[in-house]
Short mmCIF file of C-alpha atoms in Angstrom, two decimals:
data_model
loop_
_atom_site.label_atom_id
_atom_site.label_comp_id
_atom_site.label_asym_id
_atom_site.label_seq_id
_atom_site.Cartn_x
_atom_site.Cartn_y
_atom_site.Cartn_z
CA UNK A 139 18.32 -52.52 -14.76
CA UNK A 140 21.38 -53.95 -12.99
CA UNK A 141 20.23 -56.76 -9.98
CA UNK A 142 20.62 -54.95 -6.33
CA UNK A 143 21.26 -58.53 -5.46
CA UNK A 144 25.40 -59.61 -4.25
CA UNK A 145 25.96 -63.05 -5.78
CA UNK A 146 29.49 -62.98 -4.79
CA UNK A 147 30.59 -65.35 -2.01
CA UNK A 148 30.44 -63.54 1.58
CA UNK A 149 34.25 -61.26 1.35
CA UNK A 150 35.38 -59.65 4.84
CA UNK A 151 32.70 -57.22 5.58
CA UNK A 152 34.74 -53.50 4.36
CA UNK A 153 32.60 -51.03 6.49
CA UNK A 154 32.12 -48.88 3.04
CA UNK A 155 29.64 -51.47 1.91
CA UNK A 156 26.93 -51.68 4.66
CA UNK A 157 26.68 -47.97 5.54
CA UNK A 158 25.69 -44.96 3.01
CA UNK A 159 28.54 -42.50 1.94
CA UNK A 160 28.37 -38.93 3.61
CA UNK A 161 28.31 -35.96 1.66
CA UNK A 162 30.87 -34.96 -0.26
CA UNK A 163 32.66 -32.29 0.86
CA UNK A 164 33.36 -31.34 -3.24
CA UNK A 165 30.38 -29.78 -5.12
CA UNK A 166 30.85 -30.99 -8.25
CA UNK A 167 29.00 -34.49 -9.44
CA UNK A 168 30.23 -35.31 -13.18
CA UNK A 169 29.47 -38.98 -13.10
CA UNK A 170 27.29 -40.29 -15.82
CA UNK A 171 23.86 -40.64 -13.86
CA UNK A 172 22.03 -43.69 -15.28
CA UNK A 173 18.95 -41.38 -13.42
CA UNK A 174 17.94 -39.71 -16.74
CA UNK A 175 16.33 -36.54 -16.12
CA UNK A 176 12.53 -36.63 -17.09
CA UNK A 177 12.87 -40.58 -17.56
CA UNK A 178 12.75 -41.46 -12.99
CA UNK A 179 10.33 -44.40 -12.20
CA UNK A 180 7.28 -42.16 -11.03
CA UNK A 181 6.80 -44.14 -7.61
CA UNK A 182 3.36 -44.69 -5.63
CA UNK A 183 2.79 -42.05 -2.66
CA UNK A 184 2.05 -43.69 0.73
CA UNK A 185 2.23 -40.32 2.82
CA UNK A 186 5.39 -39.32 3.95
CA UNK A 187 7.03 -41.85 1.62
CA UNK A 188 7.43 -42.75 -1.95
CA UNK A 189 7.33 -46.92 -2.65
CA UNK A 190 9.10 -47.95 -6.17
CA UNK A 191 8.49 -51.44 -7.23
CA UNK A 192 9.99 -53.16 -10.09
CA UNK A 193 10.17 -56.59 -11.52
CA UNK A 194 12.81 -57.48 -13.76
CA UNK A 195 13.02 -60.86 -16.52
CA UNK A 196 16.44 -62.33 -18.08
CA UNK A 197 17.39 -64.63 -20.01
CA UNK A 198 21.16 -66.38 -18.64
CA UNK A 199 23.91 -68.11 -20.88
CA UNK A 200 26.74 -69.77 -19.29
CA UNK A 201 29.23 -72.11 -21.02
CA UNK A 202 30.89 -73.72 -17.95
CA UNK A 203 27.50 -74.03 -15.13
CA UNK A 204 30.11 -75.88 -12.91
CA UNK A 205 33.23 -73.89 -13.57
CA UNK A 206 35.44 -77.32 -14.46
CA UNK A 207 38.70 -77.10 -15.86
CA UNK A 208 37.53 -80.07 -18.43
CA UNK A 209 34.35 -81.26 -20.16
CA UNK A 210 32.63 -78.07 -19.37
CA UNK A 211 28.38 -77.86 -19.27
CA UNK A 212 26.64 -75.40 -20.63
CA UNK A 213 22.71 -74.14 -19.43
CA UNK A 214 20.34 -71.53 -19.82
CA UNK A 215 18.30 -69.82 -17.46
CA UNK A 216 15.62 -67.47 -16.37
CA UNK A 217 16.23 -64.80 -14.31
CA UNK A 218 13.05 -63.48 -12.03
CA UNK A 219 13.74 -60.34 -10.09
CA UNK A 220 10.90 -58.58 -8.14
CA UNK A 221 11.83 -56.03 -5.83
CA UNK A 222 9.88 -52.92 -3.90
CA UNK A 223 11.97 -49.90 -2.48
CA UNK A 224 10.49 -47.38 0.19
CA UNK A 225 11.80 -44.24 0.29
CA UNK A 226 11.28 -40.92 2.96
CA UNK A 227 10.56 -37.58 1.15
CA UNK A 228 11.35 -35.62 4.29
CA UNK A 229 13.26 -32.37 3.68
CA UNK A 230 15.74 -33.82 6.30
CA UNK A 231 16.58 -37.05 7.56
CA UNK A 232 16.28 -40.11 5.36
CA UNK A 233 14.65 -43.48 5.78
CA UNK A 234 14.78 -46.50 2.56
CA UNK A 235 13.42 -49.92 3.16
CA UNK A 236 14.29 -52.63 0.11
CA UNK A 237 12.72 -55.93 -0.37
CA UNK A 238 14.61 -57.90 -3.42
CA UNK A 239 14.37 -61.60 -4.44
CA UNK A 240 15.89 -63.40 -7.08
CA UNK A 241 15.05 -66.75 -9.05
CA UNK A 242 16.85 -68.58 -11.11
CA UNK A 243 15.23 -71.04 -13.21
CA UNK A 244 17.40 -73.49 -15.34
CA UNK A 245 16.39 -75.47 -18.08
CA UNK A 246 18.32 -78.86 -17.66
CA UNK A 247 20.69 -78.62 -14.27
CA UNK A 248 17.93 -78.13 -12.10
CA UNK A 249 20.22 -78.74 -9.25
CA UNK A 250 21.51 -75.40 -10.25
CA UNK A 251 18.05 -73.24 -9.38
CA UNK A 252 18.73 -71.05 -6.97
CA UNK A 253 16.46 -68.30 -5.00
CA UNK A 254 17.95 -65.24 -2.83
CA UNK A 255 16.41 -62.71 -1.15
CA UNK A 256 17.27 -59.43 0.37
CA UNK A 257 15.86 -57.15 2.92
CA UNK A 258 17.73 -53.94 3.91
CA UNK A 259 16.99 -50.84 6.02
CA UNK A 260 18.82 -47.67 5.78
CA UNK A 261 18.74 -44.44 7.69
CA UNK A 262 20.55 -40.90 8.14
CA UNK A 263 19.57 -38.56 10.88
CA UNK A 264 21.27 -35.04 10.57
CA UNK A 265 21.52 -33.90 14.19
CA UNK A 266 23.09 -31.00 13.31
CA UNK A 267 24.51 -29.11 10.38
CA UNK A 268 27.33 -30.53 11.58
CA UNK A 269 26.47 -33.82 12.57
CA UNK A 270 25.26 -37.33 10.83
CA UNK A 271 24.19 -40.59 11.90
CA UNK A 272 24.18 -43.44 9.37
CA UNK A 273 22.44 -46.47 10.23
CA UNK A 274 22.00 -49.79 8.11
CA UNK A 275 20.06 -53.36 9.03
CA UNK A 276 20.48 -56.01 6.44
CA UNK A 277 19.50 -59.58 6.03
CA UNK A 278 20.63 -61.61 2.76
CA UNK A 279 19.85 -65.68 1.76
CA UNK A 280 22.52 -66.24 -1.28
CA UNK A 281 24.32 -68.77 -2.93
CA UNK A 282 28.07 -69.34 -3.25
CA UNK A 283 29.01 -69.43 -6.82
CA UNK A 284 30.31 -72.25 -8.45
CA UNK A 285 33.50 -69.79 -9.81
CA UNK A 286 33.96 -68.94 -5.97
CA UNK A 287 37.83 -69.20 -4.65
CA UNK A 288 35.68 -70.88 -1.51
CA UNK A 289 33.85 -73.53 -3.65
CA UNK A 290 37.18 -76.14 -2.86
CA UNK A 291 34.89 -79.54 -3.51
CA UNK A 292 31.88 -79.96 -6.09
CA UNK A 293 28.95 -80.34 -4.31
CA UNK A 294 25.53 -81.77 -6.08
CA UNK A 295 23.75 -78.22 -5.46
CA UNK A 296 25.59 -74.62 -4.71
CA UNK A 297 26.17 -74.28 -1.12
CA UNK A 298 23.40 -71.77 0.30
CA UNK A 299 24.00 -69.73 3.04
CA UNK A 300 22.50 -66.27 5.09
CA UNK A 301 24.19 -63.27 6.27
CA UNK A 302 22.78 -60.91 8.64
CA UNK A 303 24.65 -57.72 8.86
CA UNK A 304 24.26 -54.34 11.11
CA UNK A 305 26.56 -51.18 11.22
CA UNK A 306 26.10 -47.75 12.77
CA UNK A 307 28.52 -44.77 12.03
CA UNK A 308 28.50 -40.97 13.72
CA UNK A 309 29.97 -38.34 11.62
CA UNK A 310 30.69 -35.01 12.81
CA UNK A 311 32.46 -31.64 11.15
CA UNK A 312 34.76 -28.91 13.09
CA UNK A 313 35.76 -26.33 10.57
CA UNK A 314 38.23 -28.15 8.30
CA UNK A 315 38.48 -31.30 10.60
CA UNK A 316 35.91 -34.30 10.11
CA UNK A 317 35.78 -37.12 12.43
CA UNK A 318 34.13 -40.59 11.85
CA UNK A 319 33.56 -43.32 13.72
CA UNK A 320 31.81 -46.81 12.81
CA UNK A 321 31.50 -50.04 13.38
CA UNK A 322 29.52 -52.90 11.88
CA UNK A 323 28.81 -56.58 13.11
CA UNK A 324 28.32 -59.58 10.56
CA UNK A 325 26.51 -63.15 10.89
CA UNK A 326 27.54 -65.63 8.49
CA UNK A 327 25.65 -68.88 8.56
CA UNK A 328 26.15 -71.80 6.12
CA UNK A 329 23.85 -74.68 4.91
CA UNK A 330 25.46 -77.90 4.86
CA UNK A 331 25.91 -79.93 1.39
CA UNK A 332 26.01 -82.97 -0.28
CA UNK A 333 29.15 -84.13 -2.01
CA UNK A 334 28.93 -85.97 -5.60
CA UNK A 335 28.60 -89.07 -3.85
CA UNK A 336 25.85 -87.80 -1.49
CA UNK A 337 28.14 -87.46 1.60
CA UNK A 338 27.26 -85.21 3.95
CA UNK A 339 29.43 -81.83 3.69
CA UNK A 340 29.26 -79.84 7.05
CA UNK A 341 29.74 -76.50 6.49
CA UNK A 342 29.85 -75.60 10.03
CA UNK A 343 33.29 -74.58 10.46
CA UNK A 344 32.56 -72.13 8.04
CA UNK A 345 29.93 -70.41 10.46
CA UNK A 346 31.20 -66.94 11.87
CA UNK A 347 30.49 -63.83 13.43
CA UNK A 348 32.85 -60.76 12.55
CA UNK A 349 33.07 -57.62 14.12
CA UNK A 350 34.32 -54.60 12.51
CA UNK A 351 35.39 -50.99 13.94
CA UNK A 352 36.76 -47.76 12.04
CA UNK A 353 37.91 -44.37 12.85
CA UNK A 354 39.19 -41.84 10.90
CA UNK A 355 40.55 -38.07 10.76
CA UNK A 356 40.34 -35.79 8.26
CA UNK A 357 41.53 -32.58 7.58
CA UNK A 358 40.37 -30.38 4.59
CA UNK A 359 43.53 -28.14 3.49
CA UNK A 360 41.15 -26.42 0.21
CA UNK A 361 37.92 -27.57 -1.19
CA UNK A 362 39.75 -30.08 -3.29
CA UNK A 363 42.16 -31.34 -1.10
CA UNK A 364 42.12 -33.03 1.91
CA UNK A 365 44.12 -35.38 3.90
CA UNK A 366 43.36 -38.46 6.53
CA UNK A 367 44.15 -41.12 8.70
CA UNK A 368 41.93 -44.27 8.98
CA UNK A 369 41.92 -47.42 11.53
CA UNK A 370 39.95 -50.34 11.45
CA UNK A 371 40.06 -53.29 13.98
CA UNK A 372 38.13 -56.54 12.88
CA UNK A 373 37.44 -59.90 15.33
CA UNK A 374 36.33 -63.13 14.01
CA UNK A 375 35.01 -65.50 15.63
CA UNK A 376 34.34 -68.81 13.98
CA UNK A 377 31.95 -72.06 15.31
CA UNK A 378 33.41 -74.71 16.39
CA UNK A 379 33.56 -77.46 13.05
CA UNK A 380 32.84 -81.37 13.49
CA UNK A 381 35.60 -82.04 12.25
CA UNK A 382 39.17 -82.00 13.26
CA UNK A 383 40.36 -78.63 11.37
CA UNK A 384 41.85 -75.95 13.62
CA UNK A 385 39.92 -72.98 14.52
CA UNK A 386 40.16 -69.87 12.38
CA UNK A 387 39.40 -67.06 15.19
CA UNK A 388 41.69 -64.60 14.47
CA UNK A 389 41.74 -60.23 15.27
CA UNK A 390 43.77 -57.70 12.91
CA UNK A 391 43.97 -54.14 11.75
CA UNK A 392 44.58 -51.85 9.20
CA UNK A 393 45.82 -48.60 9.18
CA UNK A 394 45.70 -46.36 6.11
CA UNK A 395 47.44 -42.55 5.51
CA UNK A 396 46.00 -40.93 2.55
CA UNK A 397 44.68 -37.88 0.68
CA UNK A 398 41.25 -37.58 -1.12
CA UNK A 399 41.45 -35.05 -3.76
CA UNK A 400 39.76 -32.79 -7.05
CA UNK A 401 42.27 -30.73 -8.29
CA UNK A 402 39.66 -29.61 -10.87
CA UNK A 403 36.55 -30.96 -12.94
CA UNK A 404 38.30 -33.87 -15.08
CA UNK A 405 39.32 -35.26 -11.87
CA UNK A 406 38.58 -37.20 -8.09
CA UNK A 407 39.79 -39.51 -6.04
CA UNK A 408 41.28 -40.71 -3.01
CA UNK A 409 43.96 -42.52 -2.23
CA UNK A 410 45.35 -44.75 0.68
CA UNK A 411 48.33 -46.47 2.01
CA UNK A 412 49.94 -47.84 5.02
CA UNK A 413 49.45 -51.67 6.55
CA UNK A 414 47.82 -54.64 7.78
CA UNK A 415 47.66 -57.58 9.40
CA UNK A 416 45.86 -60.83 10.85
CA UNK A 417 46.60 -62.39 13.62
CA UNK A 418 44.98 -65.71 14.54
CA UNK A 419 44.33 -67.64 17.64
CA UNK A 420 45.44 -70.88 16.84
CA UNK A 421 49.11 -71.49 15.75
CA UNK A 422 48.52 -74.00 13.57
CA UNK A 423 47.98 -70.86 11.05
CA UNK A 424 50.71 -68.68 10.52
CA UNK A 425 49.92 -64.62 11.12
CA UNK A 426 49.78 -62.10 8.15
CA UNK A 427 51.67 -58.93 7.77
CA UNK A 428 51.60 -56.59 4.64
CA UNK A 429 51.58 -53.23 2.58
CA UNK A 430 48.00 -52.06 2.99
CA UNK A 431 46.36 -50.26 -0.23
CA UNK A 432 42.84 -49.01 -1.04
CA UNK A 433 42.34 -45.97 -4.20
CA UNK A 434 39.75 -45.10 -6.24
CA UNK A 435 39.69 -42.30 -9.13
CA UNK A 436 37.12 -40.92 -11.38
CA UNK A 437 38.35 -39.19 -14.41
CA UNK A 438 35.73 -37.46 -16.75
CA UNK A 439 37.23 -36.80 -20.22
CA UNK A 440 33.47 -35.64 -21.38
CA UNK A 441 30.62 -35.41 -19.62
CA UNK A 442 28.67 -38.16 -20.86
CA UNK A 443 32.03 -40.08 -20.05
CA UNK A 444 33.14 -41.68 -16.67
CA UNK A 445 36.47 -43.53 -16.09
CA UNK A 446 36.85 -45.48 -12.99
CA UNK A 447 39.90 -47.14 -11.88
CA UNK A 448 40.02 -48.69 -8.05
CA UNK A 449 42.75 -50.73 -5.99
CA UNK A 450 42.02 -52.56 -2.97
CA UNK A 451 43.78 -55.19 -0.84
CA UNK A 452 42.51 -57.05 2.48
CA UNK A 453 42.60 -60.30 4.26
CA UNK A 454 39.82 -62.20 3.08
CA UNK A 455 38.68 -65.67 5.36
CA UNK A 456 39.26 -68.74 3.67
CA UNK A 457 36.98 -71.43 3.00
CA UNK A 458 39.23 -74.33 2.08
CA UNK A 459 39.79 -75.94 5.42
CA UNK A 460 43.65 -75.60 6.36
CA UNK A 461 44.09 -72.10 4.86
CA UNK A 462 43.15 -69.66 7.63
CA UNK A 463 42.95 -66.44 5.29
CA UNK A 464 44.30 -65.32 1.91
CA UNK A 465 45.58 -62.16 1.14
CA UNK A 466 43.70 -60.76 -1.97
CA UNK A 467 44.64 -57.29 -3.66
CA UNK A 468 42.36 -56.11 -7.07
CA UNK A 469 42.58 -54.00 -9.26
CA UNK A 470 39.76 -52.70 -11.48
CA UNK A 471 38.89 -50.36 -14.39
CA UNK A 472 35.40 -49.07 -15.76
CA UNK A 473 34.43 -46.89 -18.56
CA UNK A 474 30.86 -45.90 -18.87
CA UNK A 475 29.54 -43.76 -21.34
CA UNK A 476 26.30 -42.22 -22.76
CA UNK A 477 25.98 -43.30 -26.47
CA UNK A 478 22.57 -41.47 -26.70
CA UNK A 479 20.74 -39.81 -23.42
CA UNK A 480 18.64 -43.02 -22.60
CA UNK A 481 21.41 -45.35 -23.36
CA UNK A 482 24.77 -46.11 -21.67
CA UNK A 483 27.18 -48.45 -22.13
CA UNK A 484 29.72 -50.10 -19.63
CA UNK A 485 32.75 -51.67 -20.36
CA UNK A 486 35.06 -53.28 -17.19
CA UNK A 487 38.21 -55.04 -16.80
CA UNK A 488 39.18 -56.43 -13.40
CA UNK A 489 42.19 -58.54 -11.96
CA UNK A 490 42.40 -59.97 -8.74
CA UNK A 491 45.53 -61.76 -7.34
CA UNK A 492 44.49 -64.69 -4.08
CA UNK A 493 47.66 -65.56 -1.92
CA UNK A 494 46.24 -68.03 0.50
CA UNK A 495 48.33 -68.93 4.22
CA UNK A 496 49.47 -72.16 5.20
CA UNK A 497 49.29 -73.88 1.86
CA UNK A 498 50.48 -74.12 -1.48
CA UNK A 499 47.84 -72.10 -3.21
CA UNK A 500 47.88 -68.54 -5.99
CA UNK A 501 45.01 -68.00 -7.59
CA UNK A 502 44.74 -65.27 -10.45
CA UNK A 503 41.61 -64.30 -11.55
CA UNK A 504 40.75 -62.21 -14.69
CA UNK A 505 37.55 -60.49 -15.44
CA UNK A 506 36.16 -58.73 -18.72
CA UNK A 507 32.76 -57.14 -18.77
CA UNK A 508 30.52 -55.31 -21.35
CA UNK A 509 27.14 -54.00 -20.55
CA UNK A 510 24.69 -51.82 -22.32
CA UNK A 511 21.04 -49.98 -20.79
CA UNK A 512 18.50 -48.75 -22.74
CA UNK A 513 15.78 -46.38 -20.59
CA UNK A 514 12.93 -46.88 -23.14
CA UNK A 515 10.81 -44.67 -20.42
CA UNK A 516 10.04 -43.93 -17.21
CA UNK A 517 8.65 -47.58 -16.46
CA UNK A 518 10.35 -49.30 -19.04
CA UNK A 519 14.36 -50.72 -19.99
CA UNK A 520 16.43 -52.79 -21.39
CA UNK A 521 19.71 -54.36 -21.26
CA UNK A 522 22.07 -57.03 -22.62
CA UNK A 523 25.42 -57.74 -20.56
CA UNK A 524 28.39 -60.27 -21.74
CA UNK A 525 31.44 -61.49 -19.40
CA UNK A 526 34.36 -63.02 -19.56
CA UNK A 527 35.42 -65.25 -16.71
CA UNK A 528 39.59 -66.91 -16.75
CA UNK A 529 40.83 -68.24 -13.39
CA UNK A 530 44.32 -70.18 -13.02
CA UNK A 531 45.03 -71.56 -9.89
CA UNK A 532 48.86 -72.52 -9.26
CA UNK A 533 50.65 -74.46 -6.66
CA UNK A 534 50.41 -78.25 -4.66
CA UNK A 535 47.17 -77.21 -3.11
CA UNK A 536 45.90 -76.00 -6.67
CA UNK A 537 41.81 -76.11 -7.05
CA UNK A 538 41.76 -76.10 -10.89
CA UNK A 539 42.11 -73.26 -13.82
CA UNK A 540 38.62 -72.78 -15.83
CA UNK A 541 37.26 -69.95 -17.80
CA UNK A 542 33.54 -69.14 -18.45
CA UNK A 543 31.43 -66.60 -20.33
CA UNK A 544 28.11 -65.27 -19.80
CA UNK A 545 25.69 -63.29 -21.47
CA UNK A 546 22.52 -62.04 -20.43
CA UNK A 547 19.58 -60.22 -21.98
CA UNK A 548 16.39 -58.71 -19.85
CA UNK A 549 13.86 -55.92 -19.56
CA UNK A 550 12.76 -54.27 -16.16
CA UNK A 551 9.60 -52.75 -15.16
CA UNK A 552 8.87 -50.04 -12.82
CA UNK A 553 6.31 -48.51 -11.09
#
């Protein structure tokens, strides 16, 4: 059972990933659904609600903890993942509450144990036939990773650090026309460090508050067409640091022409391009300005076969202290596939190219992932993952090229 934790360091908050699609407006659903039929966790009734809980046990391999370009050190670890989901059963209008926590237990860098919790409330009200509100609360404690394009110094333990995160979005259908509107607000606070030396490492520069709002038109031609326009507006503000770096506030936009399609069952996606830019306040850091891409597209050559392949690009905040931002564009690919009806099997290749601002710095990093699930029954699974890590970092203000692999084995229970 995959983690519902993010252990990815904190990325500009995309408004996609705090609040719940909407409906589709295509009736077809190919995907594989790792939901076997027959095989759902059976849940404990409490009224009006259903309440899932499920712990989950792995076993962790890495062969670079530290992610060093030299002399890298290996550990293993257990993985601890309890986790209780509450979820409405009314006809209409929807309600989920999740609790998750994660522990990681290593067996020699115990520096390197780590605990993260979760807590997230989602709701959609459907005023109308017409109308939806989507509403999300969310409160995370992570851990940067030690492979993170933020993690510029090595610190004695992974910097810790919380993110509280709320977004609201109003959705609402005239014919063929649909019109959106959301917006989203994001706390980032850090944990200060120690260096190697056990120097103090304030982190406080790093502290922000980001504000996000999107609108967008769009305007159903056929069933399996339609086309849109899409704005989003982001301000960050960032606290004031100790030290004598410059300020990072900074507002920008994005703008995005596009069509979402499925010309016919194989097939969907939707596709988007136009620009964006970040502007900052201080002019010690120069403005950005670029081509703006996002895409996604799901092609189903069986149907126990799903083929994603996604593009993004954005303006990420940087956390190495002169670079104000970095402009980051990925590219992904996924393949998942049912080998028998209780077991599928993932494979995943991802690229992602960092061009950071006011210094000498291009990162390239490459991802490889294979992952297999095994739904023994309705309470119990299995699965065993392996990944592939290789990041090369070019230019004067070069962090360092590493690689690392991974591979994890665990079994989940449910309720």
């Amino acid at each position: 059972m995959a983690s519902a934790m993010c252990l990815l360091a904190p990325a500009t908050p995309a408004l996609a990933q705090y609040l719940d699609p909407l409906p589709s407006r295509f009736p077809r659903d190919r995907n594989v659904d790792t939901l076997v039929p027959g095989y759902e966790a059976p849940g404990v009734p409490l009224g009006p609600f259903i309440m899932t809980p499920s712990l989950a046990a792995s076993a962790l391999y890495s062969d670079n903890i530290y992610a060093q370009e030299a002399n890298a050190t290996d550990d293993v670890a257990l993985r601890i993942a309890p986790s209780v989901k509450l979820q409405s059963i009314w006809p209409v209008n929807k309600v989920a509450v999740n609790l998750t926590g994660q522990f990681d237990r290593f067996s020699t860098l115990k520096r390197e144990n780590a605990e993260r919790f979760d807590a997230d409330v989602t709701t959609l009200l459907e005023l109308s036939s017409d109308t939806i509100v989507r509403s999300r609360l969310r409160w995370q404690r992570l851990q940067e990773p030690r492979s993170s394009q933020n993690a510029f110094v090595q610190t004695l333990e992974p910097i810790r650090y919380d993110m509280t995160s709320s977004a609201i979005g109003l959705s609402h259908d005239l014919n063929r026309i649909r019109l959106t509107g959301e917006a989203a607000a994001i706390k980032t606070n850090y944990f200060n460090g120690r260096l190697q030396d056990g120097t103090a490492l304030d982190t406080r520069g790093r502290d922000s508050t980001a504000l996000t709002l999107r609108g967008r038109i769009e305007y159903a031609q056929m069933p399996g067409l339609s086309y849109f326009l899409q704005g989003t507006y982001n301000d960050r503000d960032f606290r004031p640091s100790l030290s004598a770096t410059p300020q990072r506030d900074s507002t920008g936009y994005e703008v995005l022409a596009g069509v979402s399609f499925e010309p016919s069952a194989l097939m969907r996606g939707e596709i988007g391009i136009g620009y964006l830019a970040q502007n900052f306040k201080d002019p010690f850091f120069h403005d950005y300005g670029n081509l703006g891409v996002r895409g996604r597209l799901q092609y189903y050559p069986t149907r126990l076969t799903t083929i994603t392949l996604e593009a993004d690009r954005r303006v990420e905040d940087s956390g190495t202290p002169l670079s104000g931002a970095y402009l980051s564009t990925s590219l992904s690919i996924k393949a998942e596939h049912a080998l028998l009806r209780t077991l599928i099997v993932t494979a995943s290749a991802d690229y992602q190219a960092d061009r950071f601002n006011d210094v000498d710095r291009d990162d390239d990093r490459y991802a490889l992932g294979l992952r297999a699930e095994y739904q023994a029954n309705r309470v119990l699974s299995f699965s065993a993952s392996a990944s592939h890590l290789n990041v090369t970092s070019d230019g004067l203000d070069r962090y360092r090229n590493f690689s690392e692999n991974r591979f994890m084995a665990g079994i989940s229970i449910r309720r």
